[in-house]
Amino acid sequence: MIGRVLFSLSALALVAAKPAAVEAPARPMLSIIAPAEVANDLTNRLTIELSNGGRVVIQLRPDAAPAHVERMKTLVRQGFYDGLAFHRVVPGFMAQGGDPKGTGEGGSPLPDLKAEFNTLPFMRGMLGAARSENVDSANSQFFIMLAPNATLNDKYTVYGRVISGMDAVDRIAPGEPPENPTKIVHMSLGG
């Protein structure tokens, strides 16, 4: 009888034991400098002509966030962004655009995207996907960092970096919304 009790207690202990926590696989550390195969593909270069006379070139990072980059490319090819305003510009933080309503509540007709958090940091000049409180709600809106902000890391998707024209980004009219907003005259891919 004692043997049966010990066996039963051992079995109960095994059933009650919680499985060991499985750690998520480590994400690869990404350099802010795009790999050569990404940088050499000119379709990964986004050019934004601004109404303030500036021209911004962004290196898109499909190696870090492929779905977000593909969405941006699709919308750029459709001319979706042409004429849209930067509707939320917070000095010392970021400049946000890509909303056809101009209120921060709009998006494209395409479905929302799942988050693609990666190890690229939210430094000055980084391109991030704007979203609602739902992490899987990014659509067409984006923001460009005016200053570093590590509190956004692992909470928003980074999918590009300004490689020229940061002075034009700095001249985007501030405000929420700006009184006289800076607009995207034209977005294009390539050189």
Short mmCIF file of N, CA and C in Angstrom, two decimals:
data_model
loop_
_atom_site.label_atom_id
_atom_site.label_comp_id
_atom_site.label_asym_id
_atom_site.label_seq_id
_atom_site.Cartn_x
_atom_site.Cartn_y
_atom_site.Cartn_z
N MET A 1 0.82 -1.19 0.00
CA MET A 1 0.00 0.00 0.00
C MET A 1 0.87 1.26 0.00
N ILE A 2 1.94 1.24 0.78
CA ILE A 2 2.82 2.40 0.81
C ILE A 2 3.42 2.63 -0.57
N GLY A 3 3.77 1.56 -1.27
CA GLY A 3 4.30 1.69 -2.63
C GLY A 3 3.30 2.33 -3.57
N ARG A 4 2.00 1.95 -3.43
CA ARG A 4 0.98 2.55 -4.30
C ARG A 4 0.81 4.03 -3.99
N VAL A 5 0.85 4.39 -2.71
CA VAL A 5 0.71 5.80 -2.32
C VAL A 5 1.88 6.60 -2.87
N LEU A 6 3.10 6.09 -2.73
CA LEU A 6 4.27 6.81 -3.26
C LEU A 6 4.19 6.95 -4.77
N PHE A 7 3.76 5.85 -5.45
CA PHE A 7 3.60 5.93 -6.90
C PHE A 7 2.55 6.97 -7.27
N SER A 8 1.41 6.99 -6.55
CA SER A 8 0.35 7.95 -6.82
C SER A 8 0.81 9.37 -6.58
N LEU A 9 1.58 9.57 -5.50
CA LEU A 9 2.10 10.93 -5.21
C LEU A 9 3.09 11.35 -6.29
N SER A 10 3.92 10.42 -6.75
CA SER A 10 4.88 10.74 -7.82
C SER A 10 4.16 11.10 -9.10
N ALA A 11 3.12 10.35 -9.43
CA ALA A 11 2.34 10.63 -10.64
C ALA A 11 1.66 11.98 -10.52
N LEU A 12 1.11 12.28 -9.33
CA LEU A 12 0.45 13.57 -9.11
C LEU A 12 1.45 14.71 -9.26
N ALA A 13 2.65 14.51 -8.73
CA ALA A 13 3.68 15.55 -8.83
C ALA A 13 4.03 15.81 -10.29
N LEU A 14 4.10 14.75 -11.10
CA LEU A 14 4.42 14.94 -12.52
C LEU A 14 3.30 15.66 -13.25
N VAL A 15 2.05 15.31 -12.92
CA VAL A 15 0.92 15.95 -13.58
C VAL A 15 0.83 17.40 -13.18
N ALA A 16 1.11 17.72 -11.91
CA ALA A 16 0.97 19.09 -11.42
C ALA A 16 2.15 19.97 -11.81
N ALA A 17 3.26 19.35 -12.16
CA ALA A 17 4.43 20.16 -12.50
C ALA A 17 4.17 20.95 -13.76
N LYS A 18 4.59 22.18 -13.75
CA LYS A 18 4.43 23.04 -14.92
C LYS A 18 5.58 22.79 -15.88
N PRO A 19 5.30 22.80 -17.17
CA PRO A 19 6.40 22.62 -18.11
C PRO A 19 7.36 23.81 -18.03
N ALA A 20 8.60 23.52 -18.31
CA ALA A 20 9.60 24.59 -18.29
C ALA A 20 9.24 25.65 -19.33
N ALA A 21 9.47 26.89 -18.95
CA ALA A 21 9.17 27.99 -19.87
C ALA A 21 10.07 27.88 -21.10
N VAL A 22 9.46 28.04 -22.25
CA VAL A 22 10.22 28.00 -23.49
C VAL A 22 10.53 29.44 -23.88
N GLU A 23 11.80 29.72 -23.97
CA GLU A 23 12.19 31.08 -24.34
C GLU A 23 12.04 31.28 -25.84
N ALA A 24 11.60 32.47 -26.21
CA ALA A 24 11.48 32.80 -27.63
C ALA A 24 12.88 32.79 -28.24
N PRO A 25 12.99 32.34 -29.48
CA PRO A 25 14.31 32.35 -30.10
C PRO A 25 14.84 33.78 -30.20
N ALA A 26 16.13 33.90 -30.00
CA ALA A 26 16.75 35.22 -30.06
C ALA A 26 16.63 35.78 -31.47
N ARG A 27 16.27 37.07 -31.55
CA ARG A 27 16.19 37.72 -32.86
C ARG A 27 17.59 38.14 -33.27
N PRO A 28 17.89 38.07 -34.55
CA PRO A 28 19.22 38.49 -34.98
C PRO A 28 19.39 39.99 -34.78
N MET A 29 20.57 40.38 -34.34
CA MET A 29 20.88 41.79 -34.19
C MET A 29 21.11 42.37 -35.58
N LEU A 30 20.36 43.40 -35.91
CA LEU A 30 20.46 44.03 -37.22
C LEU A 30 21.27 45.31 -37.12
N SER A 31 22.09 45.54 -38.10
CA SER A 31 22.84 46.79 -38.19
C SER A 31 21.94 47.87 -38.77
N ILE A 32 22.15 49.11 -38.37
CA ILE A 32 21.38 50.20 -38.99
C ILE A 32 21.80 50.41 -40.43
N ILE A 33 22.97 49.89 -40.79
CA ILE A 33 23.44 49.93 -42.18
C ILE A 33 22.86 48.69 -42.88
N ALA A 34 22.12 48.91 -43.95
CA ALA A 34 21.48 47.81 -44.68
C ALA A 34 22.52 46.88 -45.28
N PRO A 35 22.24 45.57 -45.30
CA PRO A 35 23.14 44.65 -45.99
C PRO A 35 23.28 45.04 -47.47
N ALA A 36 24.39 44.67 -48.07
CA ALA A 36 24.68 45.06 -49.46
C ALA A 36 23.57 44.65 -50.42
N GLU A 37 23.03 43.44 -50.27
CA GLU A 37 22.00 42.99 -51.22
C GLU A 37 20.73 43.83 -51.10
N VAL A 38 20.45 44.37 -49.92
CA VAL A 38 19.30 45.26 -49.73
C VAL A 38 19.61 46.64 -50.30
N ALA A 39 20.76 47.18 -49.95
CA ALA A 39 21.15 48.52 -50.40
C ALA A 39 21.33 48.59 -51.91
N ASN A 40 21.82 47.53 -52.51
CA ASN A 40 22.07 47.54 -53.96
C ASN A 40 20.80 47.39 -54.79
N ASP A 41 19.71 46.98 -54.18
CA ASP A 41 18.43 46.86 -54.87
C ASP A 41 17.74 48.22 -54.79
N LEU A 42 17.76 48.96 -55.89
CA LEU A 42 17.23 50.33 -55.86
C LEU A 42 15.73 50.41 -55.59
N THR A 43 15.01 49.31 -55.71
CA THR A 43 13.60 49.35 -55.35
C THR A 43 13.41 49.46 -53.84
N ASN A 44 14.51 49.31 -53.10
CA ASN A 44 14.47 49.51 -51.65
C ASN A 44 14.82 50.94 -51.25
N ARG A 45 14.89 51.84 -52.23
CA ARG A 45 15.13 53.27 -51.98
C ARG A 45 13.84 54.03 -52.18
N LEU A 46 13.38 54.69 -51.16
CA LEU A 46 12.16 55.48 -51.20
C LEU A 46 12.54 56.96 -51.23
N THR A 47 12.02 57.69 -52.21
CA THR A 47 12.28 59.13 -52.28
C THR A 47 10.98 59.86 -52.04
N ILE A 48 11.04 60.85 -51.14
CA ILE A 48 9.88 61.67 -50.81
C ILE A 48 10.19 63.11 -51.18
N GLU A 49 9.41 63.65 -52.11
CA GLU A 49 9.51 65.07 -52.47
C GLU A 49 8.50 65.82 -51.60
N LEU A 50 8.96 66.80 -50.84
CA LEU A 50 8.10 67.52 -49.89
C LEU A 50 7.71 68.90 -50.39
N SER A 51 6.57 69.38 -49.91
CA SER A 51 6.10 70.72 -50.29
C SER A 51 6.99 71.82 -49.71
N ASN A 52 7.86 71.50 -48.75
CA ASN A 52 8.78 72.50 -48.22
C ASN A 52 10.03 72.62 -49.09
N GLY A 53 10.02 71.95 -50.25
CA GLY A 53 11.15 72.01 -51.18
C GLY A 53 12.20 70.95 -50.93
N GLY A 54 12.02 70.18 -49.89
CA GLY A 54 13.02 69.17 -49.54
C GLY A 54 12.79 67.85 -50.24
N ARG A 55 13.87 67.09 -50.25
CA ARG A 55 13.86 65.74 -50.84
C ARG A 55 14.49 64.81 -49.82
N VAL A 56 13.77 63.74 -49.49
CA VAL A 56 14.23 62.78 -48.48
C VAL A 56 14.38 61.41 -49.14
N VAL A 57 15.51 60.75 -48.89
CA VAL A 57 15.73 59.41 -49.40
C VAL A 57 15.82 58.47 -48.20
N ILE A 58 15.02 57.41 -48.26
CA ILE A 58 14.95 56.43 -47.17
C ILE A 58 15.37 55.07 -47.71
N GLN A 59 16.27 54.42 -46.98
CA GLN A 59 16.66 53.04 -47.29
C GLN A 59 15.65 52.13 -46.61
N LEU A 60 14.80 51.47 -47.40
CA LEU A 60 13.84 50.52 -46.85
C LEU A 60 14.56 49.24 -46.46
N ARG A 61 14.02 48.53 -45.46
CA ARG A 61 14.68 47.35 -44.92
C ARG A 61 13.80 46.09 -44.96
N PRO A 62 13.67 45.49 -46.15
CA PRO A 62 12.88 44.27 -46.24
C PRO A 62 13.47 43.12 -45.42
N ASP A 63 14.76 43.19 -45.10
CA ASP A 63 15.37 42.16 -44.27
C ASP A 63 14.89 42.25 -42.83
N ALA A 64 14.38 43.40 -42.42
CA ALA A 64 13.91 43.61 -41.05
C ALA A 64 12.40 43.51 -40.93
N ALA A 65 11.68 43.98 -41.92
CA ALA A 65 10.21 44.02 -41.86
C ALA A 65 9.65 43.86 -43.28
N PRO A 66 9.69 42.66 -43.83
CA PRO A 66 9.31 42.46 -45.24
C PRO A 66 7.88 42.86 -45.57
N ALA A 67 6.92 42.57 -44.72
CA ALA A 67 5.53 42.92 -45.03
C ALA A 67 5.31 44.43 -45.02
N HIS A 68 5.95 45.13 -44.09
CA HIS A 68 5.80 46.59 -44.03
C HIS A 68 6.44 47.26 -45.24
N VAL A 69 7.60 46.76 -45.65
CA VAL A 69 8.26 47.31 -46.84
C VAL A 69 7.42 47.04 -48.07
N GLU A 70 6.90 45.84 -48.20
CA GLU A 70 6.08 45.52 -49.37
C GLU A 70 4.82 46.39 -49.41
N ARG A 71 4.21 46.65 -48.25
CA ARG A 71 3.03 47.52 -48.19
C ARG A 71 3.38 48.93 -48.65
N MET A 72 4.50 49.47 -48.16
CA MET A 72 4.92 50.81 -48.55
C MET A 72 5.14 50.86 -50.06
N LYS A 73 5.82 49.87 -50.60
CA LYS A 73 6.09 49.83 -52.04
C LYS A 73 4.79 49.76 -52.84
N THR A 74 3.86 48.94 -52.41
CA THR A 74 2.56 48.81 -53.10
C THR A 74 1.84 50.15 -53.13
N LEU A 75 1.77 50.82 -52.00
CA LEU A 75 1.06 52.10 -51.92
C LEU A 75 1.78 53.20 -52.70
N VAL A 76 3.11 53.19 -52.67
CA VAL A 76 3.87 54.18 -53.45
C VAL A 76 3.59 53.99 -54.93
N ARG A 77 3.61 52.75 -55.40
CA ARG A 77 3.34 52.47 -56.83
C ARG A 77 1.93 52.90 -57.23
N GLN A 78 0.99 52.88 -56.30
CA GLN A 78 -0.38 53.31 -56.57
C GLN A 78 -0.55 54.83 -56.50
N GLY A 79 0.49 55.55 -56.05
CA GLY A 79 0.38 57.00 -55.87
C GLY A 79 -0.41 57.38 -54.63
N PHE A 80 -0.61 56.44 -53.73
CA PHE A 80 -1.44 56.65 -52.54
C PHE A 80 -0.98 57.85 -51.70
N TYR A 81 0.32 58.01 -51.52
CA TYR A 81 0.84 59.03 -50.62
C TYR A 81 0.90 60.44 -51.23
N ASP A 82 0.87 60.53 -52.55
CA ASP A 82 1.01 61.84 -53.21
C ASP A 82 -0.10 62.79 -52.77
N GLY A 83 0.29 63.94 -52.24
CA GLY A 83 -0.66 64.95 -51.79
C GLY A 83 -1.05 64.86 -50.33
N LEU A 84 -0.66 63.79 -49.63
CA LEU A 84 -1.01 63.66 -48.22
C LEU A 84 -0.12 64.54 -47.34
N ALA A 85 -0.66 64.96 -46.21
CA ALA A 85 0.05 65.85 -45.29
C ALA A 85 0.70 65.08 -44.14
N PHE A 86 1.71 65.68 -43.58
CA PHE A 86 2.23 65.23 -42.29
C PHE A 86 1.31 65.85 -41.25
N HIS A 87 0.45 65.02 -40.66
CA HIS A 87 -0.64 65.51 -39.81
C HIS A 87 -0.27 65.60 -38.32
N ARG A 88 0.82 64.98 -37.93
CA ARG A 88 1.24 65.02 -36.52
C ARG A 88 2.76 65.13 -36.49
N VAL A 89 3.25 66.29 -36.08
CA VAL A 89 4.68 66.53 -36.06
C VAL A 89 5.03 67.11 -34.69
N VAL A 90 5.75 66.32 -33.90
CA VAL A 90 6.11 66.71 -32.54
C VAL A 90 7.61 66.99 -32.51
N PRO A 91 8.00 68.28 -32.36
CA PRO A 91 9.43 68.60 -32.32
C PRO A 91 10.16 67.78 -31.25
N GLY A 92 11.34 67.31 -31.60
CA GLY A 92 12.12 66.51 -30.68
C GLY A 92 11.63 65.08 -30.55
N PHE A 93 10.64 64.69 -31.37
CA PHE A 93 10.11 63.33 -31.31
C PHE A 93 10.01 62.72 -32.71
N MET A 94 8.93 63.07 -33.47
CA MET A 94 8.74 62.46 -34.78
C MET A 94 7.79 63.26 -35.64
N ALA A 95 7.80 62.93 -36.96
CA ALA A 95 6.88 63.51 -37.95
C ALA A 95 6.09 62.35 -38.55
N GLN A 96 4.76 62.43 -38.45
CA GLN A 96 3.89 61.33 -38.89
C GLN A 96 3.03 61.74 -40.08
N GLY A 97 2.93 60.85 -41.06
CA GLY A 97 2.10 61.08 -42.24
C GLY A 97 1.52 59.77 -42.75
N GLY A 98 0.94 59.82 -43.94
CA GLY A 98 0.40 58.62 -44.56
C GLY A 98 -1.06 58.35 -44.30
N ASP A 99 -1.78 59.35 -43.75
CA ASP A 99 -3.19 59.18 -43.45
C ASP A 99 -4.02 59.96 -44.46
N PRO A 100 -4.84 59.28 -45.27
CA PRO A 100 -5.64 60.00 -46.26
C PRO A 100 -6.69 60.91 -45.64
N LYS A 101 -7.08 60.68 -44.40
CA LYS A 101 -8.05 61.54 -43.72
C LYS A 101 -7.37 62.76 -43.10
N GLY A 102 -6.07 62.65 -42.82
CA GLY A 102 -5.34 63.75 -42.20
C GLY A 102 -5.62 63.90 -40.72
N THR A 103 -6.23 62.90 -40.12
CA THR A 103 -6.60 62.99 -38.70
C THR A 103 -5.84 62.01 -37.81
N GLY A 104 -5.13 61.07 -38.42
CA GLY A 104 -4.48 60.01 -37.66
C GLY A 104 -5.36 58.78 -37.52
N GLU A 105 -6.55 58.83 -38.11
CA GLU A 105 -7.49 57.71 -37.98
C GLU A 105 -7.70 56.95 -39.28
N GLY A 106 -7.04 57.37 -40.35
CA GLY A 106 -7.26 56.75 -41.65
C GLY A 106 -6.18 55.78 -42.04
N GLY A 107 -6.47 55.04 -43.11
CA GLY A 107 -5.52 54.09 -43.65
C GLY A 107 -5.87 53.78 -45.09
N SER A 108 -5.18 52.83 -45.65
CA SER A 108 -5.46 52.42 -47.03
C SER A 108 -6.59 51.40 -47.01
N PRO A 109 -7.11 51.05 -48.20
CA PRO A 109 -8.14 50.00 -48.26
C PRO A 109 -7.58 48.60 -47.99
N LEU A 110 -6.26 48.46 -47.93
CA LEU A 110 -5.64 47.16 -47.70
C LEU A 110 -5.76 46.75 -46.23
N PRO A 111 -5.69 45.44 -45.94
CA PRO A 111 -5.82 45.00 -44.54
C PRO A 111 -4.63 45.45 -43.70
N ASP A 112 -4.87 45.55 -42.39
CA ASP A 112 -3.80 45.92 -41.46
C ASP A 112 -2.71 44.85 -41.47
N LEU A 113 -1.54 45.26 -41.01
CA LEU A 113 -0.37 44.38 -40.99
C LEU A 113 -0.09 43.85 -39.59
N LYS A 114 0.47 42.66 -39.52
CA LYS A 114 0.96 42.13 -38.25
C LYS A 114 2.27 42.84 -37.92
N ALA A 115 2.51 43.07 -36.64
CA ALA A 115 3.75 43.72 -36.21
C ALA A 115 4.95 42.88 -36.64
N GLU A 116 6.02 43.58 -37.00
CA GLU A 116 7.29 42.93 -37.33
C GLU A 116 8.39 43.59 -36.50
N PHE A 117 8.26 43.45 -35.18
CA PHE A 117 9.25 44.05 -34.30
C PHE A 117 10.61 43.43 -34.59
N ASN A 118 11.64 44.24 -34.54
CA ASN A 118 12.99 43.77 -34.84
C ASN A 118 13.97 44.53 -33.94
N THR A 119 15.24 44.31 -34.13
CA THR A 119 16.25 44.90 -33.25
C THR A 119 16.77 46.26 -33.73
N LEU A 120 16.22 46.78 -34.82
CA LEU A 120 16.63 48.13 -35.24
C LEU A 120 16.12 49.13 -34.22
N PRO A 121 16.96 50.03 -33.74
CA PRO A 121 16.55 50.98 -32.70
C PRO A 121 15.86 52.22 -33.28
N PHE A 122 15.01 52.81 -32.48
CA PHE A 122 14.36 54.06 -32.89
C PHE A 122 15.31 55.23 -32.63
N MET A 123 16.20 55.42 -33.59
CA MET A 123 17.16 56.53 -33.56
C MET A 123 16.65 57.62 -34.49
N ARG A 124 17.30 58.76 -34.43
CA ARG A 124 16.98 59.86 -35.36
C ARG A 124 17.07 59.35 -36.79
N GLY A 125 16.03 59.66 -37.59
CA GLY A 125 16.01 59.28 -39.00
C GLY A 125 15.39 57.93 -39.29
N MET A 126 15.03 57.17 -38.27
CA MET A 126 14.43 55.85 -38.52
C MET A 126 12.98 56.01 -38.96
N LEU A 127 12.54 55.10 -39.84
CA LEU A 127 11.16 55.07 -40.35
C LEU A 127 10.41 53.99 -39.58
N GLY A 128 9.30 54.36 -38.97
CA GLY A 128 8.50 53.42 -38.21
C GLY A 128 7.07 53.37 -38.71
N ALA A 129 6.39 52.27 -38.39
CA ALA A 129 5.00 52.09 -38.76
C ALA A 129 4.10 52.60 -37.64
N ALA A 130 3.25 53.57 -37.96
CA ALA A 130 2.29 54.06 -36.98
C ALA A 130 1.16 53.05 -36.86
N ARG A 131 0.55 52.98 -35.69
CA ARG A 131 -0.52 52.03 -35.44
C ARG A 131 -1.38 52.51 -34.29
N SER A 132 -2.49 51.81 -34.06
CA SER A 132 -3.33 52.10 -32.89
C SER A 132 -2.76 51.32 -31.71
N GLU A 133 -3.52 51.20 -30.64
CA GLU A 133 -3.04 50.42 -29.49
C GLU A 133 -2.88 48.95 -29.81
N ASN A 134 -3.59 48.46 -30.82
CA ASN A 134 -3.45 47.08 -31.26
C ASN A 134 -2.13 46.96 -32.03
N VAL A 135 -1.22 46.11 -31.57
CA VAL A 135 0.10 46.02 -32.21
C VAL A 135 0.02 45.56 -33.66
N ASP A 136 -1.06 44.90 -34.05
CA ASP A 136 -1.22 44.41 -35.42
C ASP A 136 -2.15 45.31 -36.24
N SER A 137 -2.04 46.62 -36.07
CA SER A 137 -2.96 47.54 -36.75
C SER A 137 -2.27 48.53 -37.68
N ALA A 138 -0.98 48.34 -37.95
CA ALA A 138 -0.30 49.24 -38.89
C ALA A 138 -0.92 49.06 -40.28
N ASN A 139 -1.01 50.17 -41.03
CA ASN A 139 -1.60 50.10 -42.36
C ASN A 139 -0.79 50.97 -43.31
N SER A 140 -1.13 52.24 -43.43
CA SER A 140 -0.44 53.13 -44.37
C SER A 140 0.36 54.22 -43.66
N GLN A 141 0.05 54.49 -42.41
CA GLN A 141 0.70 55.60 -41.72
C GLN A 141 2.11 55.22 -41.27
N PHE A 142 2.99 56.20 -41.32
CA PHE A 142 4.39 56.02 -40.96
C PHE A 142 4.87 57.23 -40.19
N PHE A 143 6.01 57.10 -39.55
CA PHE A 143 6.63 58.26 -38.90
C PHE A 143 8.14 58.19 -39.08
N ILE A 144 8.75 59.37 -39.08
CA ILE A 144 10.20 59.50 -39.17
C ILE A 144 10.66 60.13 -37.87
N MET A 145 11.62 59.50 -37.22
CA MET A 145 12.11 59.99 -35.94
C MET A 145 12.94 61.26 -36.11
N LEU A 146 12.61 62.26 -35.30
CA LEU A 146 13.38 63.50 -35.27
C LEU A 146 14.48 63.43 -34.22
N ALA A 147 14.35 62.50 -33.29
CA ALA A 147 15.32 62.29 -32.21
C ALA A 147 15.21 60.84 -31.77
N PRO A 148 16.23 60.32 -31.11
CA PRO A 148 16.14 58.93 -30.64
C PRO A 148 15.08 58.79 -29.55
N ASN A 149 14.45 57.62 -29.49
CA ASN A 149 13.47 57.35 -28.44
C ASN A 149 13.39 55.84 -28.23
N ALA A 150 14.17 55.33 -27.28
CA ALA A 150 14.26 53.89 -27.02
C ALA A 150 12.96 53.32 -26.46
N THR A 151 12.06 54.16 -25.97
CA THR A 151 10.80 53.63 -25.42
C THR A 151 9.92 53.02 -26.51
N LEU A 152 10.20 53.31 -27.77
CA LEU A 152 9.43 52.74 -28.88
C LEU A 152 9.96 51.38 -29.32
N ASN A 153 11.19 51.05 -28.93
CA ASN A 153 11.78 49.77 -29.32
C ASN A 153 10.90 48.62 -28.85
N ASP A 154 10.71 47.63 -29.72
CA ASP A 154 9.88 46.45 -29.45
C ASP A 154 8.41 46.78 -29.24
N LYS A 155 7.99 47.97 -29.61
CA LYS A 155 6.58 48.35 -29.52
C LYS A 155 6.03 48.81 -30.86
N TYR A 156 6.92 49.20 -31.75
CA TYR A 156 6.57 49.65 -33.10
C TYR A 156 7.56 49.03 -34.07
N THR A 157 7.15 48.88 -35.31
CA THR A 157 7.99 48.26 -36.33
C THR A 157 8.85 49.32 -37.02
N VAL A 158 10.16 49.08 -37.04
CA VAL A 158 11.10 49.90 -37.80
C VAL A 158 11.29 49.22 -39.16
N TYR A 159 11.18 50.02 -40.24
CA TYR A 159 11.37 49.39 -41.56
C TYR A 159 12.15 50.25 -42.54
N GLY A 160 12.89 51.22 -42.05
CA GLY A 160 13.74 52.02 -42.92
C GLY A 160 14.50 53.07 -42.15
N ARG A 161 15.37 53.78 -42.90
CA ARG A 161 16.20 54.85 -42.28
C ARG A 161 16.50 55.91 -43.33
N VAL A 162 16.38 57.16 -42.93
CA VAL A 162 16.73 58.27 -43.81
C VAL A 162 18.23 58.21 -44.08
N ILE A 163 18.59 58.20 -45.37
CA ILE A 163 20.01 58.19 -45.74
C ILE A 163 20.44 59.51 -46.37
N SER A 164 19.47 60.36 -46.75
CA SER A 164 19.78 61.73 -47.14
C SER A 164 18.51 62.58 -47.03
N GLY A 165 18.71 63.85 -46.73
CA GLY A 165 17.59 64.78 -46.63
C GLY A 165 17.00 64.93 -45.24
N MET A 166 17.76 64.58 -44.22
CA MET A 166 17.22 64.75 -42.86
C MET A 166 16.96 66.23 -42.56
N ASP A 167 17.68 67.12 -43.21
CA ASP A 167 17.42 68.56 -43.03
C ASP A 167 16.01 68.91 -43.51
N ALA A 168 15.53 68.25 -44.56
CA ALA A 168 14.17 68.49 -45.06
C ALA A 168 13.14 67.94 -44.07
N VAL A 169 13.45 66.81 -43.44
CA VAL A 169 12.56 66.25 -42.41
C VAL A 169 12.47 67.24 -41.25
N ASP A 170 13.60 67.82 -40.86
CA ASP A 170 13.62 68.79 -39.76
C ASP A 170 12.77 70.02 -40.06
N ARG A 171 12.56 70.32 -41.35
CA ARG A 171 11.77 71.50 -41.74
C ARG A 171 10.28 71.19 -41.92
N ILE A 172 9.84 69.95 -41.68
CA ILE A 172 8.42 69.63 -41.76
C ILE A 172 7.69 70.44 -40.69
N ALA A 173 6.60 71.12 -41.09
CA ALA A 173 5.86 72.01 -40.19
C ALA A 173 5.35 71.26 -38.96
N PRO A 174 5.63 71.80 -37.75
CA PRO A 174 5.18 71.15 -36.52
C PRO A 174 3.71 71.42 -36.21
N GLY A 175 3.14 70.53 -35.40
CA GLY A 175 1.77 70.70 -34.93
C GLY A 175 1.01 69.39 -34.93
N GLU A 176 -0.11 69.39 -34.23
CA GLU A 176 -0.97 68.20 -34.12
C GLU A 176 -2.42 68.59 -34.31
N PRO A 177 -2.91 68.96 -35.46
CA PRO A 177 -2.21 69.01 -36.75
C PRO A 177 -1.51 70.36 -36.93
N PRO A 178 -0.57 70.42 -37.84
CA PRO A 178 0.11 71.69 -38.14
C PRO A 178 -0.88 72.68 -38.75
N GLU A 179 -0.69 73.96 -38.46
CA GLU A 179 -1.54 75.01 -39.03
C GLU A 179 -1.43 75.03 -40.55
N ASN A 180 -0.20 74.91 -41.05
CA ASN A 180 0.05 74.87 -42.50
C ASN A 180 0.91 73.64 -42.77
N PRO A 181 0.29 72.45 -42.89
CA PRO A 181 1.07 71.21 -42.93
C PRO A 181 1.94 71.06 -44.17
N THR A 182 3.09 70.43 -43.95
CA THR A 182 3.95 70.04 -45.05
C THR A 182 3.32 68.81 -45.72
N LYS A 183 3.31 68.82 -47.04
CA LYS A 183 2.69 67.72 -47.77
C LYS A 183 3.72 66.90 -48.54
N ILE A 184 3.33 65.68 -48.83
CA ILE A 184 4.12 64.81 -49.71
C ILE A 184 3.69 65.16 -51.14
N VAL A 185 4.58 65.77 -51.89
CA VAL A 185 4.27 66.10 -53.28
C VAL A 185 4.25 64.81 -54.09
N HIS A 186 5.30 64.01 -53.89
CA HIS A 186 5.39 62.75 -54.65
C HIS A 186 6.34 61.80 -53.92
N MET A 187 5.97 60.52 -53.94
CA MET A 187 6.83 59.45 -53.44
C MET A 187 7.16 58.53 -54.59
N SER A 188 8.41 58.05 -54.63
CA SER A 188 8.81 57.14 -55.69
C SER A 188 9.85 56.15 -55.16
N LEU A 189 10.00 55.06 -55.91
CA LEU A 189 10.99 54.05 -55.58
C LEU A 189 12.10 54.10 -56.62
N GLY A 190 13.31 53.78 -56.19
CA GLY A 190 14.45 53.80 -57.09
C GLY A 190 15.38 54.94 -56.76
N GLY A 191 16.46 55.07 -57.52
CA GLY A 191 17.47 56.11 -57.35
C GLY A 191 17.06 57.21 -56.51
#
